[in-house]
Amino acid sequence: MSTRARQYDAEVLRRTSVSDHLVRLVLGGAGLEGFVSTCMLDEWVGLVVPGQYQSRYYTVRSWEGGELTIDVVIHDVGLVTEWATRDCVGDTVTISEPKGSFAMPPGSGWLILVGDLTAMPAMARITGSVNVPTRVWAEVADDLGDYLPPGTAVEWLYTPDDGSSRLAALVEEIDWPEGDGYFWMAGESAQMRAIRKHLMRERQLPSSAYDVMGYWRANTRRQLRAVDPGPVWRAGKAAGRTDDEIWAAYDAAREGHP
Ligand SMILES: Cc1cc2nc3c(=O)[nH]c(=O)nc-3n(C[C@H](O)[C@H](O)[C@H](O)COP(=O)(O)OP(=O)(O)OC[C@H]3O[C@@H](n4cnc5c(N)ncnc54)[C@H](O)[C@@H]3O)c2cc1C
């Protein structure tokens, strides 16, 4: 039996702008048949956009009536960023089976959520679903006043102009509620490593009391080879094309990609 995670082809049905840096994509179509939610509140899928082979991860904002909604942050540069900036309605993308890690222990008396713009889809889904007193700290550059469910206790921290994050420093200052609860946080990976150390060493929390996820890495270089030659080569061979024709197709696929 194959252990490879199942993949689904989905069509982009709708694309709307949520805020300056956030685009909502609704995926659907027959290719999503058999897609099953994990029901974990921060569940995510791997997304491969047309002409690419690398995945980027996106939170399942919702999965309802055969439609899967993701909210994509538009960065200065980026593989999915460039694709999602354009009108991508009608494109076919590949998504992987969902996975999740939010696991609030039963009986938790409170929940704290901390994250940047990439964590907003998960924080919105979580706050819309849990029934314990919840406090949110969100570090975003956009005005997202009505993105979280009404009545959510949220403190907005606007991202500094230089794009740096203050989340690690913020968590060290948090006034923690009494009793047992759950702490969830996601954002830039180096900040998340610092927080894990703080939670383990200073706060001495058991690992079951928190989930801290690195969602993206600062300063990683863009992949120079933005289009995978493998599928182009295999498709060309299967179609009986010559090597020259195959590499011409590869060059054409790379047009527009550095
Ligand atoms: C489990 C999980 C769930 C996620 N859920 C979401 C989600 O719902 N929505 C969402 O938009 N993202 C989400 N992310 C983060 C997203 O996968 C990354 O930000 C991804 O790198 C974006 O891909 P890209 O192709 O646009 O940019 P890339 O090609 O990966 O990166 C290009 C450049 O942009 C920089 N960059 C990447 N992310 C950021 C950022 N957040 N802020 C500033 N610079 C950045 C990189 O350092 C790099 O220099 C999630 C990540 C994980 C692991």
XYZ file of N, CA and C and ligand atoms in Angstrom:
827
model
N 0.843 -1.199 0.000
C 0.000 0.000 0.000
C 0.878 1.250 0.000
N 0.495 2.236 -0.794
C 1.303 3.446 -0.864
C 1.155 4.277 0.408
N 2.277 4.831 0.901
C 2.196 5.679 2.093
C 2.185 7.156 1.693
N 2.187 7.400 0.375
C 2.204 8.776 -0.102
C 0.891 9.476 0.267
N 1.006 10.708 0.779
C -0.214 11.439 1.141
C -1.044 11.670 -0.107
N -2.349 11.576 0.059
C -3.220 11.763 -1.090
C -3.194 13.234 -1.535
N -3.320 13.424 -2.828
C -3.353 14.787 -3.350
C -4.633 14.999 -4.133
N -5.060 16.251 -4.221
C -6.316 16.585 -4.890
C -6.073 17.745 -5.855
N -6.670 17.654 -7.027
C -6.650 18.786 -7.941
C -7.891 19.620 -7.664
N -7.704 20.902 -7.527
C -8.854 21.769 -7.234
C -8.813 22.973 -8.158
N -10.011 23.475 -8.445
C -10.086 24.650 -9.316
C -10.308 25.895 -8.454
N -9.665 26.985 -8.826
C -9.921 28.247 -8.121
C -11.260 28.789 -8.627
N -12.258 28.789 -7.732
C -13.609 29.219 -8.128
C -13.792 30.723 -7.963
N -13.233 31.252 -6.877
C -13.401 32.690 -6.609
C -12.136 33.246 -5.966
N -11.899 34.535 -6.192
C -10.759 35.225 -5.583
C -11.243 36.593 -5.139
N -11.137 36.885 -3.842
C -11.566 38.206 -3.362
C -10.479 38.781 -2.464
N -10.473 40.096 -2.375
C -9.483 40.759 -1.529
C -10.084 40.950 -0.144
N -9.360 40.506 0.887
C -9.840 40.669 2.263
C -9.287 41.969 2.843
N -8.015 42.243 2.547
C -7.375 43.470 3.030
C -6.182 43.728 2.107
N -5.377 44.742 2.424
C -4.263 45.105 1.523
C -3.360 43.916 1.201
N -3.114 43.057 2.200
C -2.156 41.957 1.997
C -2.778 40.576 2.138
N -4.085 40.492 2.059
C -4.734 39.185 2.255
C -5.760 38.942 1.158
N -5.597 37.796 0.482
C -6.484 37.440 -0.628
C -7.182 36.132 -0.273
N -8.505 36.099 -0.486
C -9.256 34.860 -0.197
C -9.480 34.080 -1.480
N -9.112 32.802 -1.449
C -9.330 31.937 -2.603
C -10.280 30.816 -2.197
N -11.302 30.621 -3.008
C -12.227 29.507 -2.771
C -11.953 28.468 -3.842
N -11.611 27.246 -3.379
C -11.269 26.152 -4.285
C -12.409 25.147 -4.311
N -12.604 24.525 -5.440
C -13.665 23.525 -5.517
C -13.483 22.639 -6.729
N -14.599 22.007 -7.137
C -14.550 21.146 -8.315
C -14.517 19.683 -7.949
N -14.700 18.854 -8.980
C -14.810 17.408 -8.776
C -13.540 16.807 -8.188
N -12.393 17.438 -8.431
C -11.116 16.900 -7.929
C -11.042 16.858 -6.420
N -11.913 17.614 -5.741
C -11.873 17.622 -4.269
C -12.724 16.498 -3.660
N -13.336 15.706 -4.516
C -14.133 14.594 -4.000
C -13.250 13.707 -3.131
N -13.726 13.343 -1.976
C -12.936 12.486 -1.088
C -12.100 13.274 -0.092
N -12.050 14.598 -0.237
C -11.295 15.407 0.726
C -12.014 15.341 2.073
N -11.278 15.024 3.131
C -11.900 14.896 4.456
C -11.143 15.781 5.434
N -11.882 16.646 6.114
C -11.256 17.526 7.108
C -10.772 16.699 8.290
N -9.650 17.137 8.904
C -9.191 16.469 10.132
C -10.027 16.941 11.319
N -10.766 18.049 11.121
C -11.525 18.744 12.174
C -10.618 19.397 13.209
N -9.295 19.403 12.990
C -8.423 20.146 13.906
C -8.484 21.610 13.486
N -8.532 22.492 14.476
C -8.921 23.874 14.181
C -7.836 24.687 13.475
N -6.596 24.182 13.462
C -5.546 24.898 12.719
C -5.129 24.087 11.489
N -5.992 23.234 10.991
C -5.557 22.312 9.934
C -5.108 23.076 8.689
N -4.136 22.490 8.011
C -3.550 23.131 6.848
C -3.377 22.123 5.724
N -3.216 22.676 4.513
C -2.912 21.823 3.354
C -1.654 22.350 2.676
N -0.967 21.469 1.955
C 0.109 21.912 1.070
C -0.532 22.347 -0.238
N -0.047 23.432 -0.818
C -0.617 23.963 -2.059
C 0.491 24.059 -3.109
N 0.233 23.477 -4.273
C 1.163 23.627 -5.398
C 0.408 24.372 -6.500
N 0.984 25.488 -6.943
C 0.284 26.328 -7.928
C 0.777 25.962 -9.330
N 0.031 26.347 -10.370
C 0.374 25.897 -11.732
C 1.809 26.246 -12.131
N 2.457 25.278 -12.799
C 3.815 25.497 -13.294
C 4.880 25.336 -12.228
N 4.502 24.992 -11.002
C 5.452 24.855 -9.899
C 5.438 23.429 -9.384
N 6.389 23.102 -8.544
C 6.396 21.778 -7.926
C 6.586 21.855 -6.420
N 6.976 23.033 -5.906
C 7.150 23.157 -4.460
C 5.824 23.501 -3.795
N 5.635 22.943 -2.584
C 4.418 23.258 -1.814
C 4.650 24.460 -0.936
N 3.595 25.168 -0.674
C 3.546 26.138 0.414
C 2.327 25.747 1.230
N 2.347 26.059 2.524
C 1.268 25.577 3.396
C 0.235 26.660 3.675
N -1.023 26.276 3.650
C -2.116 27.223 3.904
C -3.174 26.593 4.804
N -3.646 27.408 5.735
C -4.653 26.955 6.685
C -6.007 26.806 5.987
N -6.703 25.769 6.339
C -8.062 25.592 5.824
C -8.953 26.549 6.622
N -9.283 27.681 6.006
C -10.136 28.659 6.702
C -11.527 28.066 6.878
N -11.997 27.379 5.828
C -13.245 26.617 5.972
C -13.324 25.545 4.886
N -14.087 24.506 5.173
C -14.364 23.417 4.229
C -15.843 23.129 4.347
N -16.605 23.637 3.397
C -18.067 23.555 3.498
C -18.663 23.368 2.123
N -19.589 22.436 2.004
C -20.312 22.248 0.752
C -19.384 21.984 -0.423
N -18.311 21.271 -0.197
C -17.390 20.937 -1.293
C -16.489 22.096 -1.694
N -16.508 23.183 -0.896
C -15.631 24.322 -1.201
C -14.630 24.529 -0.071
N -13.371 24.700 -0.460
C -12.297 24.861 0.508
C -11.762 26.294 0.389
N -11.813 27.012 1.503
C -11.386 28.417 1.475
C -10.039 28.563 2.158
N -9.122 29.279 1.476
C -7.838 29.617 2.100
C -7.638 31.126 1.979
N -6.955 31.712 2.957
C -6.625 33.135 2.909
C -5.116 33.245 2.757
N -4.694 33.869 1.670
C -3.279 33.885 1.290
C -2.688 35.270 1.537
N -1.597 35.315 2.305
C -0.909 36.592 2.543
C -0.020 36.909 1.341
N -0.112 38.155 0.897
C 0.706 38.618 -0.221
C 1.956 39.287 0.349
N 3.115 38.647 0.113
C 4.393 39.190 0.588
C 5.021 40.039 -0.522
N 6.225 40.573 -0.246
C 6.896 41.385 -1.282
C 7.220 40.523 -2.499
N 7.731 39.321 -2.246
C 8.020 38.371 -3.324
C 7.566 37.004 -2.842
N 7.515 36.035 -3.745
C 7.165 34.682 -3.300
C 6.455 33.934 -4.399
N 6.631 32.626 -4.326
C 6.108 31.760 -5.380
C 4.570 31.801 -5.425
N 3.933 31.534 -4.305
C 2.463 31.597 -4.267
C 2.011 33.057 -4.326
N 2.774 33.923 -3.655
C 2.445 35.356 -3.674
C 2.260 35.849 -5.098
N 3.228 35.543 -5.972
C 3.166 36.058 -7.346
C 1.941 35.512 -8.077
N 1.652 34.247 -7.834
C 0.508 33.625 -8.503
C -0.808 34.217 -7.984
N -0.904 34.340 -6.650
C -2.172 34.796 -6.050
C -2.411 36.282 -6.287
N -1.370 37.017 -6.650
C -1.528 38.443 -6.940
C -2.299 38.625 -8.242
N -2.132 37.653 -9.138
C -2.803 37.747 -10.445
C -4.242 37.221 -10.359
N -4.980 37.368 -11.446
C -6.311 36.771 -11.500
C -6.134 35.270 -11.756
N -6.276 34.465 -10.703
C -5.993 33.042 -10.832
C -7.286 32.213 -10.904
N -8.444 32.874 -11.031
C -9.709 32.130 -11.105
C -9.688 31.244 -12.347
N -10.089 29.979 -12.175
C -10.075 29.024 -13.282
C -8.811 28.180 -13.300
N -7.763 28.597 -12.568
C -6.532 27.789 -12.509
C -6.777 26.499 -11.723
N -5.994 25.471 -12.052
C -6.054 24.231 -11.278
C -4.813 24.152 -10.399
N -5.030 23.907 -9.110
C -3.932 23.766 -8.159
C -3.985 22.357 -7.574
N -2.894 21.955 -6.945
C -2.876 20.656 -6.265
C -2.782 20.916 -4.768
N -3.611 20.256 -4.013
C -3.494 20.377 -2.556
C -3.311 18.985 -1.945
N -2.667 18.990 -0.777
C -2.411 17.711 -0.105
C -3.496 17.455 0.937
N -3.475 16.256 1.464
C -4.378 15.921 2.569
C -4.127 16.865 3.737
N -5.171 17.262 4.464
C -4.947 18.194 5.572
C -4.268 17.536 6.775
N -3.572 18.392 7.527
C -2.986 17.962 8.802
C -3.266 19.068 9.809
N -3.208 18.729 11.104
C -3.427 19.769 12.105
C -2.654 19.461 13.360
N -2.484 20.481 14.236
C -1.762 20.191 15.472
C -2.358 20.867 16.702
N -3.387 21.696 16.523
C -4.024 22.361 17.671
C -4.703 21.286 18.532
N -4.252 21.137 19.768
C -4.792 20.059 20.621
C -4.983 20.577 22.043
N -5.999 21.399 22.224
C -6.267 21.964 23.553
C -6.745 20.845 24.481
N -6.049 20.626 25.608
C -6.470 19.532 26.493
C -7.885 19.756 27.025
N -8.667 18.683 27.170
C -10.012 18.824 27.743
C -9.901 19.463 29.133
N -10.838 20.322 29.455
C -10.827 20.947 30.782
C -9.987 22.214 30.841
N -9.397 22.640 29.733
C -8.614 23.882 29.744
C -9.525 25.047 30.131
N -9.012 25.927 30.994
C -9.846 27.035 31.484
C -9.672 28.302 30.658
N -8.664 28.368 29.842
C -8.438 29.556 29.020
C -7.609 29.186 27.799
N -7.624 30.104 26.817
C -6.845 29.900 25.598
C -6.182 31.229 25.223
N -4.902 31.162 24.903
C -4.189 32.348 24.401
C -3.715 32.042 22.987
N -3.976 32.970 22.069
C -3.536 32.826 20.679
C -2.669 34.022 20.312
N -1.520 33.758 19.724
C -0.619 34.845 19.325
C -0.137 34.551 17.914
N -0.163 35.554 17.038
C 0.351 35.275 15.692
C 0.437 36.504 14.826
N 1.042 36.323 13.664
C 1.121 37.409 12.690
C 0.057 37.193 11.614
N 0.207 37.911 10.498
C -0.853 37.851 9.480
C -1.074 36.432 8.956
N 0.009 35.643 8.840
C -0.151 34.280 8.315
C -0.931 33.389 9.287
N -0.960 33.789 10.560
C -1.674 32.993 11.569
C -3.138 33.404 11.694
N -3.525 34.505 11.040
C -4.898 34.999 11.202
C -5.958 33.986 10.764
N -5.761 33.274 9.629
C -6.801 32.300 9.250
C -7.022 31.250 10.336
N -5.939 30.752 10.927
C -6.090 29.745 11.982
C -6.726 30.375 13.217
N -6.295 31.587 13.569
C -6.830 32.204 14.787
C -8.323 32.507 14.604
N -8.721 32.852 13.371
C -10.140 33.121 13.120
C -10.949 31.832 13.253
N -10.425 30.755 12.703
C -11.176 29.495 12.784
C -11.248 29.006 14.233
N -10.126 29.139 14.949
C -10.107 28.667 16.344
C -11.081 29.485 17.199
N -10.985 30.822 17.092
C -11.858 31.653 17.945
C -13.330 31.451 17.600
N -13.598 31.094 16.349
C -14.994 30.857 15.957
C -15.522 29.522 16.436
N -14.665 28.685 17.028
C -15.087 27.325 17.354
C -14.957 26.932 18.822
N -14.081 27.622 19.578
C -13.865 27.157 20.962
C -14.819 27.863 21.927
N -14.940 27.260 23.101
C -15.890 27.770 24.088
C -15.235 28.156 25.399
N -13.937 28.452 25.370
C -13.284 28.862 26.624
C -12.874 30.325 26.479
N -12.715 31.052 27.597
C -12.275 32.450 27.500
C -10.957 32.522 26.721
N -10.962 33.364 25.671
C -9.809 33.397 24.751
C -9.301 34.819 24.599
N -7.976 34.958 24.618
C -7.360 36.259 24.325
C -6.430 36.091 23.138
N -6.471 37.096 22.238
C -5.685 37.029 21.001
C -4.747 38.229 20.928
N -3.506 37.971 20.545
C -2.588 39.047 20.168
C -2.232 38.843 18.698
N -2.547 39.846 17.869
C -2.326 39.707 16.427
C -1.416 40.821 15.938
N -0.300 40.440 15.315
C 0.645 41.429 14.784
C 0.454 41.503 13.270
N -0.206 42.550 12.808
C -0.550 42.634 11.382
C -0.304 44.046 10.860
N -0.068 44.143 9.551
C 0.119 45.462 8.950
C -1.216 46.013 8.442
N -2.219 45.147 8.283
C -3.489 45.552 7.676
C -4.553 45.846 8.732
N -5.595 46.549 8.286
C -6.739 46.760 9.163
C -7.663 45.549 9.014
N -7.684 44.688 10.023
C -8.481 43.452 9.954
C -9.521 43.426 11.060
N -10.035 44.624 11.372
C -10.949 44.803 12.503
C -12.088 43.813 12.577
N -12.656 43.386 11.414
C -13.810 42.485 11.499
C -13.472 41.069 11.009
N -12.198 40.720 11.006
C -11.800 39.396 10.504
C -12.099 38.295 11.530
N -11.903 38.616 12.811
C -12.179 37.623 13.861
C -13.655 37.721 14.257
N -14.228 36.650 14.809
C -15.644 36.701 15.188
C -15.920 37.876 16.134
N -17.133 38.484 16.032
C -17.470 39.611 16.898
C -17.305 39.233 18.366
N -16.814 40.166 19.158
C -16.678 39.928 20.598
C -15.353 39.294 20.990
N -14.500 38.959 20.012
C -13.207 38.351 20.358
C -12.333 39.385 21.074
N -11.733 38.973 22.197
C -10.822 39.876 22.920
C -9.476 39.863 22.210
N -9.221 40.905 21.418
C -8.000 40.906 20.613
C -7.228 42.192 20.801
N -5.926 42.049 20.882
C -5.043 43.205 20.925
C -4.295 43.254 19.610
N -4.482 44.346 18.858
C -3.826 44.465 17.549
C -2.476 45.131 17.740
N -1.435 44.493 17.238
C -0.088 45.072 17.274
C 0.290 45.321 15.830
N 0.456 46.552 15.462
C 0.731 46.809 14.050
C 2.201 46.563 13.750
N 2.453 45.827 12.666
C 3.817 45.438 12.302
C 4.665 46.703 12.103
N 5.857 46.756 12.714
C 6.717 47.930 12.506
C 7.059 48.101 11.020
N 7.371 49.344 10.617
C 7.627 49.636 9.200
C 8.736 48.765 8.606
N 9.707 48.375 9.439
C 10.816 47.572 8.895
C 10.425 46.089 8.797
N 9.173 45.755 9.095
C 8.684 44.381 8.936
C 9.119 43.445 10.051
N 9.880 43.946 11.036
C 10.354 43.056 12.101
C 9.176 42.685 13.019
N 9.348 41.602 13.754
C 8.264 41.121 14.613
C 8.629 41.328 16.078
N 7.619 41.699 16.878
C 7.857 41.877 18.323
C 7.185 40.778 19.120
N 6.776 39.710 18.430
C 5.947 38.712 19.111
C 6.675 37.995 20.245
N 7.972 37.688 20.026
C 8.702 36.962 21.076
C 8.763 37.817 22.340
N 9.096 39.099 22.173
C 9.175 39.992 23.338
C 7.807 40.102 24.000
N 6.766 40.149 23.183
C 5.420 40.296 23.734
C 5.052 39.130 24.647
N 5.374 37.919 24.195
C 4.963 36.736 24.969
C 5.655 36.721 26.337
N 6.876 37.242 26.360
C 7.576 37.258 27.654
C 6.894 38.198 28.644
N 6.103 39.146 28.122
C 5.429 40.135 28.992
C 4.002 39.736 29.346
N 3.503 38.647 28.762
C 2.081 38.309 28.972
C 1.779 38.033 30.449
N 0.650 38.567 30.864
C 0.153 38.300 32.205
C -0.695 37.028 32.107
N -0.160 35.894 32.520
C -0.835 34.617 32.269
C -2.032 34.425 33.195
N -3.133 33.894 32.651
C -4.303 33.614 33.510
C -3.972 32.513 34.525
N -4.774 32.474 35.570
C -4.604 31.420 36.583
C -5.095 30.076 36.030
N -4.608 29.000 36.585
C -5.113 27.662 36.250
C -4.545 27.129 34.947
N -5.081 25.980 34.540
C -4.572 25.325 33.341
C -5.267 25.852 32.099
N -4.487 26.050 31.062
C -5.056 26.511 29.801
C -4.168 26.075 28.656
N -4.370 26.710 27.503
C -3.630 26.284 26.304
C -3.111 27.519 25.582
N -1.885 27.419 25.102
C -1.231 28.524 24.400
C -0.916 28.079 22.984
N -1.388 28.843 21.993
C -1.117 28.513 20.575
C -0.509 29.740 19.919
N 0.523 29.511 19.123
C 1.192 30.650 18.496
C 1.803 30.228 17.169
N 1.769 31.128 16.179
C 2.412 30.831 14.892
C 2.928 32.120 14.265
N 4.036 31.984 13.552
C 4.632 33.147 12.882
C 6.028 32.815 12.398
N 6.898 33.810 12.407
C 8.252 33.646 11.848
C 9.061 32.656 12.705
N 9.757 31.744 12.032
C 10.335 30.585 12.728
C 11.333 30.930 13.837
N 12.183 31.939 13.630
C 13.183 32.261 14.658
C 12.487 32.764 15.927
N 11.424 33.563 15.733
C 10.660 34.050 16.883
C 10.027 32.867 17.628
N 9.560 31.904 16.858
C 8.868 30.770 17.477
C 9.854 29.913 18.282
N 11.087 29.781 17.770
C 12.087 29.012 18.531
C 12.346 29.684 19.880
N 12.455 31.027 19.849
C 12.707 31.775 21.089
C 11.564 31.556 22.081
N 10.349 31.538 21.568
C 9.191 31.379 22.455
C 9.149 29.983 23.069
N 9.469 28.965 22.246
C 9.458 27.603 22.804
C 10.413 27.518 23.988
N 11.595 28.123 23.838
C 12.571 28.102 24.945
C 11.980 28.789 26.168
N 11.351 29.932 25.937
C 10.765 30.683 27.053
C 9.701 29.841 27.776
N 8.850 29.174 26.984
C 7.765 28.401 27.597
C 8.315 27.215 28.388
N 9.387 26.613 27.835
C 9.959 25.439 28.518
C 10.766 25.852 29.749
N 11.636 26.861 29.567
C 12.574 27.179 30.649
C 11.979 28.096 31.705
N 11.437 29.251 31.260
C 10.913 30.218 32.234
C 9.563 29.794 32.791
N 8.654 29.442 31.886
C 7.292 29.145 32.350
C 7.121 27.681 32.738
N 8.056 26.838 32.310
C 8.063 25.413 32.646
C 6.728 24.730 32.346
N 6.198 25.062 31.160
C 4.928 24.453 30.747
C 5.183 23.052 30.198
N 4.301 22.110 30.470
C 4.421 20.808 29.815
C 4.111 20.979 28.326
N 4.674 20.134 27.483
C 4.504 20.326 26.040
C 3.031 20.200 25.620
N 2.219 19.515 26.444
C 0.797 19.384 26.093
C 0.044 20.698 26.289
N 0.699 21.705 26.918
C -0.014 22.957 27.227
C 0.211 24.024 26.164
N 0.999 23.717 25.138
C 1.212 24.728 24.100
C 1.530 24.097 22.759
N 1.308 24.920 21.725
C 1.636 24.520 20.356
C 2.193 25.773 19.682
N 3.458 25.740 19.327
C 4.118 26.916 18.737
C 4.686 26.504 17.384
N 4.176 27.105 16.319
C 4.520 26.654 14.966
C 5.256 27.744 14.183
N 6.392 27.389 13.602
C 7.071 28.295 12.678
C 6.345 28.219 11.333
N 5.738 29.324 10.897
C 4.954 29.310 9.655
C 5.774 29.769 8.451
N 6.811 30.534 8.689
C 7.623 30.998 7.550
C 8.996 31.399 8.058
N 9.960 31.461 7.118
C 11.336 31.790 7.482
C 11.728 33.113 6.855
N 12.268 33.999 7.645
C 12.742 35.279 7.109
C 14.056 35.045 6.369
N 14.294 35.843 5.361
C 15.583 35.875 4.663
C 15.956 34.604 3.933
N 14.995 33.730 3.661
C 15.371 32.593 2.822
C 15.405 33.086 1.380
N 16.337 32.566 0.631
C 16.435 33.020 -0.757
C 15.369 32.350 -1.599
N 14.956 33.031 -2.648
C 14.013 32.397 -3.572
C 14.705 31.262 -4.291
N 13.964 30.229 -4.578
C 14.493 29.125 -5.372
C 14.846 29.638 -6.759
N 16.079 29.392 -7.187
C 16.451 29.868 -8.516
C 15.698 29.091 -9.590
N 15.553 27.740 -9.350
C 14.871 26.939 -10.350
C 13.387 26.871 -9.982
N 12.626 27.833 -10.498
C 11.241 27.944 -10.045
C 10.317 26.924 -10.698
N 10.770 26.296 -11.778
C 9.938 25.290 -12.445
C 10.697 23.970 -12.435
N 10.046 22.931 -11.990
C 10.676 21.617 -11.913
C 10.800 21.025 -13.320
N 12.004 20.679 -13.767
C 12.124 20.116 -15.104
C 11.557 18.702 -15.211
N 11.447 17.989 -14.035
C 11.041 16.578 -14.065
C 9.732 16.326 -14.793
N 8.628 16.975 -14.348
C 7.337 16.711 -15.001
C 7.348 17.112 -16.478
N 8.062 18.210 -16.818
C 8.107 18.663 -18.212
C 8.806 17.598 -19.063
N 9.894 17.052 -18.503
C 10.666 16.024 -19.198
C 9.831 14.767 -19.417
N 9.172 14.312 -18.336
C 8.391 13.075 -18.435
C 7.223 13.230 -19.408
N 6.549 14.395 -19.324
C 5.403 14.629 -20.221
C 5.881 14.675 -21.660
N 7.028 15.294 -21.886
C 7.572 15.416 -23.239
C 7.926 14.055 -23.803
N 8.586 13.236 -22.982
C 8.976 11.886 -23.432
C 7.729 11.062 -23.759
N 6.744 11.146 -22.845
C 5.514 10.370 -23.051
C 4.816 10.788 -24.340
N 4.979 12.061 -24.701
C 4.320 12.561 -25.916
C 5.188 12.341 -27.158
N 6.356 11.719 -26.960
C 7.226 11.387 -28.091
C 7.986 12.590 -28.652
N 8.222 13.621 -27.813
C 8.935 14.809 -28.306
C 10.445 14.589 -28.265
N 11.163 15.348 -29.080
C 12.628 15.277 -29.060
C 13.137 16.055 -27.852
N 14.437 15.815 -27.510
C 15.018 16.552 -26.372
C 14.941 18.056 -26.599
N 15.240 18.478 -27.836
C 15.201 19.920 -28.121
C 13.811 20.498 -27.883
N 12.807 19.751 -28.320
C 11.424 20.227 -28.123
C 11.089 20.289 -26.630
N 11.581 19.266 -25.893
C 11.286 19.227 -24.456
C 11.913 20.429 -23.760
N 13.190 20.723 -24.094
C 13.848 21.825 -23.384
C 13.292 23.175 -23.817
N 12.779 23.234 -25.050
C 12.116 24.470 -25.483
C 10.843 24.683 -24.648
N 10.135 23.570 -24.374
C 8.915 23.662 -23.547
C 9.286 24.077 -22.125
N 10.419 23.527 -21.631
C 10.877 23.875 -20.285
C 11.201 25.369 -20.198
N 11.919 25.870 -21.233
C 12.260 27.306 -21.241
C 11.001 28.163 -21.273
N 10.014 27.692 -22.043
C 8.764 28.466 -22.134
C 8.064 28.499 -20.780
N 8.095 27.329 -20.068
C 7.432 27.259 -18.758
C 8.126 28.179 -17.751
N 9.451 28.378 -17.971
C 10.198 29.210 -17.013
C 10.055 30.698 -17.273
N 9.473 31.042 -18.429
C 9.367 32.463 -18.761
C 8.649 33.187 -17.641
N 9.231 34.286 -17.241
C 8.596 35.037 -16.144
C 9.082 34.588 -14.779
N 9.847 33.471 -14.735
C 10.411 33.032 -13.446
C 11.917 33.221 -13.481
N 12.511 33.851 -12.472
C 13.950 34.014 -12.473
C 14.670 32.686 -12.330
C 1.047 25.028 8.982
C 1.154 26.336 8.221
C 0.003 27.075 7.946
C 0.099 28.278 7.230
N -1.049 28.977 6.945
C -0.961 30.104 6.175
C -2.155 30.788 5.770
O -3.281 30.393 6.072
N -1.993 31.903 5.002
C -0.761 32.367 4.616
O -0.684 33.346 3.883
N 0.374 31.739 5.009
C 0.291 30.614 5.762
N 1.441 29.967 6.120
C 2.740 30.572 5.759
C 3.119 30.372 4.298
O 3.192 28.974 4.011
C 4.503 31.037 4.037
O 4.447 32.412 4.348
C 4.996 30.824 2.616
O 6.397 30.971 2.617
C 4.415 31.819 1.622
O 4.766 31.383 0.321
P 5.184 32.337 -0.859
O 5.344 31.394 -2.015
O 4.238 33.485 -1.018
O 6.598 32.935 -0.449
P 8.010 32.159 -0.481
O 8.431 31.898 -1.903
O 7.925 30.974 0.423
O 8.986 33.216 0.179
C 9.433 34.384 -0.521
C 10.046 35.373 0.438
O 9.020 35.884 1.292
C 9.404 35.768 2.643
N 8.220 35.464 3.419
C 7.531 34.313 3.465
N 6.516 34.420 4.330
C 6.571 35.680 4.823
C 5.801 36.405 5.760
N 4.754 35.834 6.377
N 6.107 37.700 6.019
C 7.179 38.281 5.415
N 7.973 37.629 4.523
C 7.661 36.362 4.248
C 10.421 34.643 2.673
O 11.325 34.825 3.745
C 11.119 34.770 1.349
O 12.199 35.684 1.433
C 1.368 28.763 6.824
C 2.513 27.994 7.080
C 2.408 26.804 7.773
C 3.663 26.005 8.050
